[in-house]
mmCIF file of C-alpha atoms in Angstrom:
data_model
loop_
_atom_site.group_PDB
_atom_site.id
_atom_site.type_symbol
_atom_site.label_atom_id
_atom_site.label_comp_id
_atom_site.label_asym_id
_atom_site.label_seq_id
_atom_site.Cartn_x
_atom_site.Cartn_y
_atom_site.Cartn_z
ATOM 1 C CA ARG A 1 7.813 -4.050 20.505
ATOM 2 C CA ALA A 2 7.305 -0.324 20.992
ATOM 3 C CA ARG A 3 9.644 0.327 18.071
ATOM 4 C CA LEU A 4 7.730 -2.145 15.902
ATOM 5 C CA GLN A 5 4.479 -0.428 16.896
ATOM 6 C CA ARG A 6 5.915 2.947 15.833
ATOM 7 C CA ILE A 7 7.157 1.544 12.531
ATOM 8 C CA LEU A 8 3.725 0.091 11.775
ATOM 9 C CA GLU A 9 1.828 3.247 12.667
ATOM 10 C CA ARG A 10 4.256 5.707 11.087
ATOM 11 C CA GLY A 11 4.535 3.519 8.021
ATOM 12 C CA ILE A 12 0.793 3.578 7.508
ATOM 13 C CA LYS A 13 0.585 7.244 8.439
ATOM 14 C CA TYR A 14 3.186 8.352 5.893
ATOM 15 C CA THR A 15 2.967 5.856 3.044
ATOM 16 C CA VAL A 16 -0.796 5.941 2.481
ATOM 17 C CA PRO A 17 -0.896 9.720 1.844
ATOM 18 C CA PHE A 18 2.344 9.587 -0.183
ATOM 19 C CA TYR A 19 1.149 6.806 -2.458
ATOM 20 C CA GLY A 20 -2.288 8.437 -2.513
ATOM 21 C CA ALA A 21 -0.676 11.546 -4.001
ATOM 22 C CA VAL A 22 1.182 9.327 -6.492
ATOM 23 C CA ALA A 23 -2.127 7.650 -7.396
ATOM 24 C CA PHE A 24 -3.847 11.016 -7.848
ATOM 25 C CA ALA A 25 -1.031 12.275 -10.098
ATOM 26 C CA PHE A 26 -0.916 8.986 -12.005
ATOM 27 C CA PHE A 27 -4.691 8.991 -12.491
ATOM 28 C CA TRP A 28 -4.622 12.433 -14.093
ATOM 29 C CA LEU A 29 -1.241 12.370 -15.829
ATOM 30 C CA SER A 30 -1.200 8.833 -17.211
ATOM 31 C CA PRO A 31 -3.345 9.716 -20.244
ATOM 32 C CA LEU A 32 -0.892 12.442 -21.226
ATOM 33 C CA LEU A 33 2.166 10.265 -20.624
ATOM 34 C CA VAL A 34 0.746 7.235 -22.424
ATOM 35 C CA ARG A 35 -0.371 9.291 -25.422
ATOM 36 C CA ALA A 36 3.074 10.901 -25.660
ATOM 37 C CA ALA A 37 5.314 7.908 -24.986
ATOM 38 C CA PHE A 38 3.234 4.824 -25.842
ATOM 39 C CA PRO A 39 0.411 5.821 -28.203
ATOM 40 C CA GLN A 40 -0.290 2.184 -29.081
ATOM 41 C CA TYR A 41 -1.442 1.674 -25.446
ATOM 42 C CA VAL A 42 -4.006 4.497 -25.325
ATOM 43 C CA PRO A 43 -6.876 1.952 -25.133
ATOM 44 C CA ALA A 44 -5.379 0.683 -21.835
ATOM 45 C CA ILE A 45 -5.640 4.067 -20.082
ATOM 46 C CA PRO A 46 -8.925 3.189 -18.323
ATOM 47 C CA LEU A 47 -7.293 0.035 -16.927
ATOM 48 C CA LEU A 48 -4.345 2.049 -15.632
ATOM 49 C CA ARG A 49 -6.724 4.473 -13.979
ATOM 50 C CA ILE A 50 -8.648 1.656 -12.282
ATOM 51 C CA VAL A 51 -5.456 0.043 -10.989
ATOM 52 C CA SER A 52 -4.273 3.395 -9.591
ATOM 53 C CA PHE A 53 -6.929 3.083 -6.875
ATOM 54 C CA TYR A 54 -4.750 0.430 -5.243
ATOM 55 C CA PHE A 55 -1.651 2.647 -5.186
ATOM 56 C CA PRO A 56 -2.288 4.213 -1.741
ATOM 57 C CA PHE A 57 -1.906 0.788 -0.153
ATOM 58 C CA ILE A 58 1.404 -0.162 -1.788
ATOM 59 C CA GLY A 59 3.361 1.252 1.148
ATOM 60 C CA VAL A 60 1.386 -0.823 3.633
ATOM 61 C CA ALA A 61 2.099 -3.906 1.520
ATOM 62 C CA HIS A 62 5.844 -3.141 1.644
ATOM 63 C CA ILE A 63 5.723 -2.679 5.409
ATOM 64 C CA LEU A 64 3.929 -6.000 5.854
ATOM 65 C CA THR A 65 6.414 -7.798 3.611
ATOM 66 C CA SER A 66 9.285 -6.356 5.662
ATOM 67 C CA PHE A 67 7.606 -7.431 8.893
ATOM 68 C CA TYR A 68 7.105 -10.990 7.674
ATOM 69 C CA LEU A 69 10.665 -11.316 6.425
ATOM 70 C CA SER A 70 12.316 -9.666 9.428
ATOM 71 C CA HIS A 71 10.344 -11.818 11.888
ATOM 72 C CA LEU A 72 11.155 -15.029 10.069
ATOM 73 C CA GLU A 73 7.542 -15.579 9.134
ATOM 74 C CA GLN A 74 8.349 -16.708 5.584
ATOM 75 C CA ARG A 75 6.331 -19.908 6.014
ATOM 76 C CA LYS A 76 3.210 -17.941 6.920
ATOM 77 C CA GLN A 77 3.946 -15.504 4.081
ATOM 78 C CA PHE A 78 4.204 -18.461 1.674
ATOM 79 C CA PHE A 79 0.811 -19.840 2.680
ATOM 80 C CA LEU A 80 -0.760 -16.401 2.421
ATOM 81 C CA LEU A 81 0.722 -16.013 -1.066
ATOM 82 C CA ALA A 82 -0.587 -19.453 -2.003
ATOM 83 C CA GLY A 83 -4.028 -18.390 -0.793
ATOM 84 C CA ARG A 84 -3.820 -15.229 -2.883
ATOM 85 C CA LEU A 85 -2.882 -17.276 -5.932
ATOM 86 C CA GLY A 86 -5.762 -19.691 -5.298
ATOM 87 C CA PHE A 87 -8.199 -16.811 -4.924
ATOM 88 C CA PHE A 88 -6.865 -15.310 -8.156
ATOM 89 C CA PHE A 89 -7.374 -18.555 -10.111
ATOM 90 C CA PHE A 90 -10.939 -18.749 -8.834
ATOM 91 C CA SER A 91 -11.978 -15.099 -9.109
ATOM 92 C CA ALA A 92 -10.110 -13.834 -12.188
ATOM 93 C CA PRO A 93 -12.191 -15.813 -14.699
ATOM 94 C CA LEU A 94 -15.400 -14.727 -12.956
ATOM 95 C CA TRP A 95 -14.429 -11.046 -13.081
ATOM 96 C CA LEU A 96 -13.265 -11.367 -16.680
ATOM 97 C CA VAL A 97 -16.500 -13.023 -17.808
ATOM 98 C CA SER A 98 -18.666 -10.627 -15.789
ATOM 99 C CA PHE A 99 -16.938 -7.320 -16.530
ATOM 100 C CA GLY A 100 -14.642 -7.980 -19.463
ATOM 101 C CA ILE A 101 -11.107 -6.657 -19.460
ATOM 102 C CA PHE A 102 -12.049 -4.065 -16.813
ATOM 103 C CA GLY A 103 -12.890 -6.962 -14.529
ATOM 104 C CA THR A 104 -9.244 -7.978 -14.517
ATOM 105 C CA ALA A 105 -8.251 -4.570 -13.136
ATOM 106 C CA LEU A 106 -11.023 -4.722 -10.540
ATOM 107 C CA GLU A 107 -10.006 -8.263 -9.627
ATOM 108 C CA LEU A 108 -6.407 -7.147 -9.132
ATOM 109 C CA ILE A 109 -7.492 -4.449 -6.673
ATOM 110 C CA LEU A 110 -9.788 -6.884 -4.838
ATOM 111 C CA THR A 111 -7.189 -9.657 -4.629
ATOM 112 C CA TYR A 112 -4.355 -7.426 -3.442
ATOM 113 C CA SER A 113 -6.595 -5.640 -0.958
ATOM 114 C CA LEU A 114 -7.910 -8.879 0.545
ATOM 115 C CA PHE A 115 -4.388 -10.309 0.574
ATOM 116 C CA ASN A 116 -2.988 -7.368 2.502
ATOM 117 C CA ILE A 117 -5.908 -7.227 4.923
ATOM 118 C CA THR A 118 -5.396 -10.942 5.571
ATOM 119 C CA ARG A 119 -1.637 -10.457 6.025
ATOM 120 C CA LEU A 120 -2.202 -7.584 8.448
ATOM 121 C CA MET A 121 -4.746 -9.561 10.472
ATOM 122 C CA ALA A 122 -2.456 -12.622 10.572
ATOM 123 C CA PHE A 123 0.516 -10.522 11.669
ATOM 124 C CA LEU A 124 -1.478 -8.768 14.376
ATOM 125 C CA GLN A 125 -2.803 -12.142 15.541
ATOM 126 C CA ALA A 126 0.758 -13.495 15.765
ATOM 127 C CA TYR A 127 1.858 -10.390 17.685
ATOM 128 C CA PRO A 128 -1.187 -9.429 19.791
ATOM 129 C CA GLU A 129 0.754 -6.717 21.617
ATOM 130 C CA LEU A 130 0.784 -4.788 18.344
ATOM 131 C CA ARG A 131 -2.309 -3.025 17.163
ATOM 132 C CA ILE A 132 -3.259 -0.201 14.885
ATOM 133 C CA ARG A 133 -4.106 2.817 16.959
ATOM 134 C CA TRP A 134 -6.058 4.982 14.551
ATOM 135 C CA LYS A 135 -5.821 7.921 16.921
ATOM 136 C CA GLU A 136 -2.009 7.841 16.536
ATOM 137 C CA ILE A 137 -2.227 7.565 12.777
ATOM 138 C CA PHE A 138 -4.505 10.572 12.415
ATOM 139 C CA ALA A 139 -2.813 12.724 15.071
ATOM 140 C CA PHE A 140 -0.257 15.377 14.153
ATOM 141 C CA ASP A 141 2.303 15.263 16.962
ATOM 142 C CA GLU A 142 5.763 16.685 17.677
ATOM 143 C CA TYR A 143 7.475 13.995 15.644
ATOM 144 C CA ASP A 144 5.344 14.910 12.640
ATOM 145 C CA LYS A 145 6.186 18.583 13.089
ATOM 146 C CA ARG A 146 9.902 17.740 13.092
ATOM 147 C CA MET A 147 9.483 15.588 9.986
ATOM 148 C CA VAL A 148 7.655 18.358 8.112
ATOM 149 C CA LYS A 149 10.307 20.872 9.172
ATOM 150 C CA ARG A 150 13.073 18.516 8.027
ATOM 151 C CA LEU A 151 11.300 17.942 4.724
ATOM 152 C CA PHE A 152 10.992 21.666 4.050
ATOM 153 C CA GLN A 153 14.641 22.156 4.965
ATOM 154 C CA LYS A 154 15.625 19.439 2.503
ATOM 155 C CA PHE A 155 13.653 21.125 -0.260
ATOM 156 C CA ARG A 156 15.195 24.506 0.544
ATOM 157 C CA GLY A 157 18.644 22.959 0.596
ATOM 158 C CA THR A 158 19.465 23.587 4.259
ATOM 159 C CA SER A 159 20.377 20.886 6.717
ATOM 160 C CA ALA A 160 18.094 19.762 9.518
ATOM 161 C CA PRO A 161 19.237 20.109 13.152
#
Protein backbone atom coordinates (compact mmCIF):
# COMPACT_ATOMS: atom_id res chain seq x y z
CA ARG A 1 0.00 0.00 0.00
CA ALA A 2 2.88 2.37 0.67
CA ARG A 3 4.12 1.79 -2.87
CA LEU A 4 0.66 2.48 -4.27
CA GLN A 5 0.51 5.67 -2.20
CA ARG A 6 3.86 6.79 -3.65
CA ILE A 7 2.75 6.00 -7.20
CA LEU A 8 -0.43 8.03 -6.74
CA GLU A 9 1.31 11.03 -5.21
CA ARG A 10 4.34 11.02 -7.51
CA GLY A 11 2.12 10.45 -10.50
CA ILE A 12 0.06 13.51 -9.69
CA LYS A 13 3.14 15.48 -8.71
CA TYR A 14 4.96 14.85 -11.98
CA THR A 15 2.26 14.42 -14.61
CA VAL A 16 0.20 17.53 -13.83
CA PRO A 17 3.14 19.94 -14.36
CA PHE A 18 4.39 17.96 -17.38
CA TYR A 19 1.03 17.96 -19.13
CA GLY A 20 0.51 21.55 -17.98
CA ALA A 21 3.66 22.50 -19.90
CA VAL A 22 2.36 20.53 -22.90
CA ALA A 23 -0.97 22.39 -22.63
CA PHE A 24 0.79 25.76 -22.42
CA ALA A 25 2.92 24.96 -25.49
CA PHE A 26 -0.08 23.55 -27.35
CA PHE A 27 -2.20 26.60 -26.51
CA TRP A 28 0.37 28.97 -28.00
CA LEU A 29 1.80 26.84 -30.79
CA SER A 30 -1.34 25.19 -32.14
CA PRO A 31 -2.34 28.22 -34.24
CA LEU A 32 1.04 28.17 -35.98
CA LEU A 33 1.00 24.40 -36.49
CA VAL A 34 -2.59 24.30 -37.72
CA ARG A 35 -2.07 27.19 -40.13
CA ALA A 36 1.06 25.53 -41.53
CA ALA A 37 -0.07 21.90 -41.70
CA PHE A 38 -3.88 22.00 -41.82
CA PRO A 39 -5.02 25.42 -43.05
CA GLN A 40 -8.56 24.15 -43.67
CA TYR A 41 -8.91 23.69 -39.86
CA VAL A 42 -7.94 27.24 -38.83
CA PRO A 43 -11.54 27.94 -37.69
CA ALA A 44 -11.16 25.11 -35.13
CA ILE A 45 -8.19 26.73 -33.36
CA PRO A 46 -10.34 28.25 -30.58
CA LEU A 47 -11.80 24.80 -29.87
CA LEU A 48 -8.31 23.30 -29.65
CA ARG A 49 -7.29 26.03 -27.25
CA ILE A 50 -10.32 25.42 -25.02
CA VAL A 51 -9.69 21.67 -24.93
CA SER A 52 -6.03 22.26 -23.99
CA PHE A 53 -7.20 23.34 -20.53
CA TYR A 54 -7.91 19.68 -19.78
CA PHE A 55 -4.41 18.54 -20.77
CA PRO A 56 -2.81 18.92 -17.30
CA PHE A 57 -5.13 16.22 -15.98
CA ILE A 58 -4.44 13.60 -18.67
CA GLY A 59 -1.67 12.05 -16.57
CA VAL A 60 -3.97 11.67 -13.58
CA ALA A 61 -6.52 9.98 -15.84
CA HIS A 62 -3.86 7.50 -17.01
CA ILE A 63 -2.84 6.76 -13.43
CA LEU A 64 -6.45 6.13 -12.43
CA THR A 65 -7.01 3.84 -15.41
CA SER A 66 -3.90 1.86 -14.46
CA PHE A 67 -5.08 1.60 -10.86
CA TYR A 68 -8.50 0.32 -11.87
CA LEU A 69 -7.10 -2.25 -14.27
CA SER A 70 -4.29 -3.45 -12.01
CA HIS A 71 -6.65 -3.87 -9.04
CA LEU A 72 -9.20 -5.79 -11.06
CA GLU A 73 -11.77 -3.05 -10.70
CA GLN A 74 -12.93 -3.29 -14.32
CA ARG A 75 -16.57 -3.68 -13.26
CA LYS A 76 -16.45 -0.42 -11.31
CA GLN A 77 -14.59 1.22 -14.20
CA PHE A 78 -17.33 0.04 -16.58
CA PHE A 79 -20.10 1.57 -14.48
CA LEU A 80 -18.16 4.81 -14.14
CA LEU A 81 -17.71 4.90 -17.92
CA ALA A 82 -21.41 4.23 -18.38
CA GLY A 83 -22.16 7.13 -16.05
CA ARG A 84 -19.84 9.37 -18.05
CA LEU A 85 -21.60 8.37 -21.26
CA GLY A 86 -25.01 9.03 -19.69
CA PHE A 87 -23.88 12.43 -18.47
CA PHE A 88 -22.53 13.20 -21.95
CA PHE A 89 -25.84 12.31 -23.64
CA PHE A 90 -27.68 14.57 -21.21
CA SER A 91 -25.29 17.53 -21.07
CA ALA A 92 -23.82 17.70 -24.59
CA PRO A 93 -27.04 18.91 -26.25
CA LEU A 94 -27.54 21.49 -23.50
CA TRP A 95 -24.02 22.87 -23.91
CA LEU A 96 -24.33 22.84 -27.69
CA VAL A 97 -27.64 24.71 -27.65
CA SER A 98 -26.46 27.16 -24.98
CA PHE A 99 -22.95 27.92 -26.24
CA GLY A 100 -22.81 26.63 -29.79
CA ILE A 101 -19.82 24.66 -31.00
CA PHE A 102 -17.70 26.09 -28.16
CA GLY A 103 -20.10 24.43 -25.76
CA THR A 104 -18.98 21.04 -27.02
CA ALA A 105 -15.38 21.82 -26.03
CA LEU A 106 -16.51 23.11 -22.64
CA GLU A 107 -18.70 20.05 -22.17
CA LEU A 108 -15.76 17.77 -22.93
CA ILE A 109 -13.66 19.43 -20.22
CA LEU A 110 -16.55 19.28 -17.73
CA THR A 111 -17.40 15.64 -18.46
CA TYR A 112 -13.82 14.38 -18.31
CA SER A 113 -13.08 16.40 -15.18
CA LEU A 114 -16.17 15.14 -13.35
CA PHE A 115 -15.45 11.61 -14.56
CA ASN A 116 -11.92 11.64 -13.20
CA ILE A 117 -12.91 13.27 -9.92
CA THR A 118 -15.57 10.57 -9.53
CA ARG A 119 -13.07 7.83 -10.39
CA LEU A 120 -10.55 9.19 -7.89
CA MET A 121 -13.16 9.44 -5.14
CA ALA A 122 -14.43 5.91 -5.87
CA PHE A 123 -10.90 4.50 -5.84
CA LEU A 124 -10.02 6.24 -2.59
CA GLN A 125 -13.29 5.01 -1.08
CA ALA A 126 -12.45 1.43 -2.11
CA TYR A 127 -8.94 1.79 -0.66
CA PRO A 128 -9.39 4.08 2.38
CA GLU A 129 -5.77 3.59 3.45
CA LEU A 130 -4.79 5.62 0.39
CA ARG A 131 -5.22 9.34 0.37
CA ILE A 132 -3.84 12.34 -1.41
CA ARG A 133 -1.42 14.11 0.86
CA TRP A 134 -1.14 17.54 -0.70
CA LYS A 135 1.85 18.34 1.47
CA GLU A 136 3.76 15.47 -0.21
CA ILE A 137 2.71 16.57 -3.66
CA PHE A 138 3.89 20.14 -3.18
CA ALA A 139 7.07 19.29 -1.25
CA PHE A 140 10.45 19.10 -2.97
CA ASP A 141 12.26 16.25 -1.22
CA GLU A 142 15.42 14.19 -1.73
CA TYR A 143 13.74 11.93 -4.25
CA ASP A 144 12.79 14.96 -6.33
CA LYS A 145 16.34 16.27 -6.16
CA ARG A 146 17.65 12.93 -7.45
CA MET A 147 15.07 12.93 -10.24
CA VAL A 148 16.01 16.46 -11.34
CA LYS A 149 19.70 15.54 -11.23
CA ARG A 150 19.03 12.40 -13.29
CA LEU A 151 16.99 14.40 -15.78
CA PHE A 152 19.76 16.95 -16.26
CA GLN A 153 22.29 14.15 -16.66
CA LYS A 154 20.12 12.56 -19.34
CA PHE A 155 19.93 15.84 -21.23
CA ARG A 156 23.69 16.34 -20.98
CA GLY A 157 24.28 12.79 -22.14
CA THR A 158 25.93 11.46 -18.97
CA SER A 159 24.66 8.51 -17.01
CA ALA A 160 23.03 8.81 -13.61
CA PRO A 161 24.62 7.08 -10.59
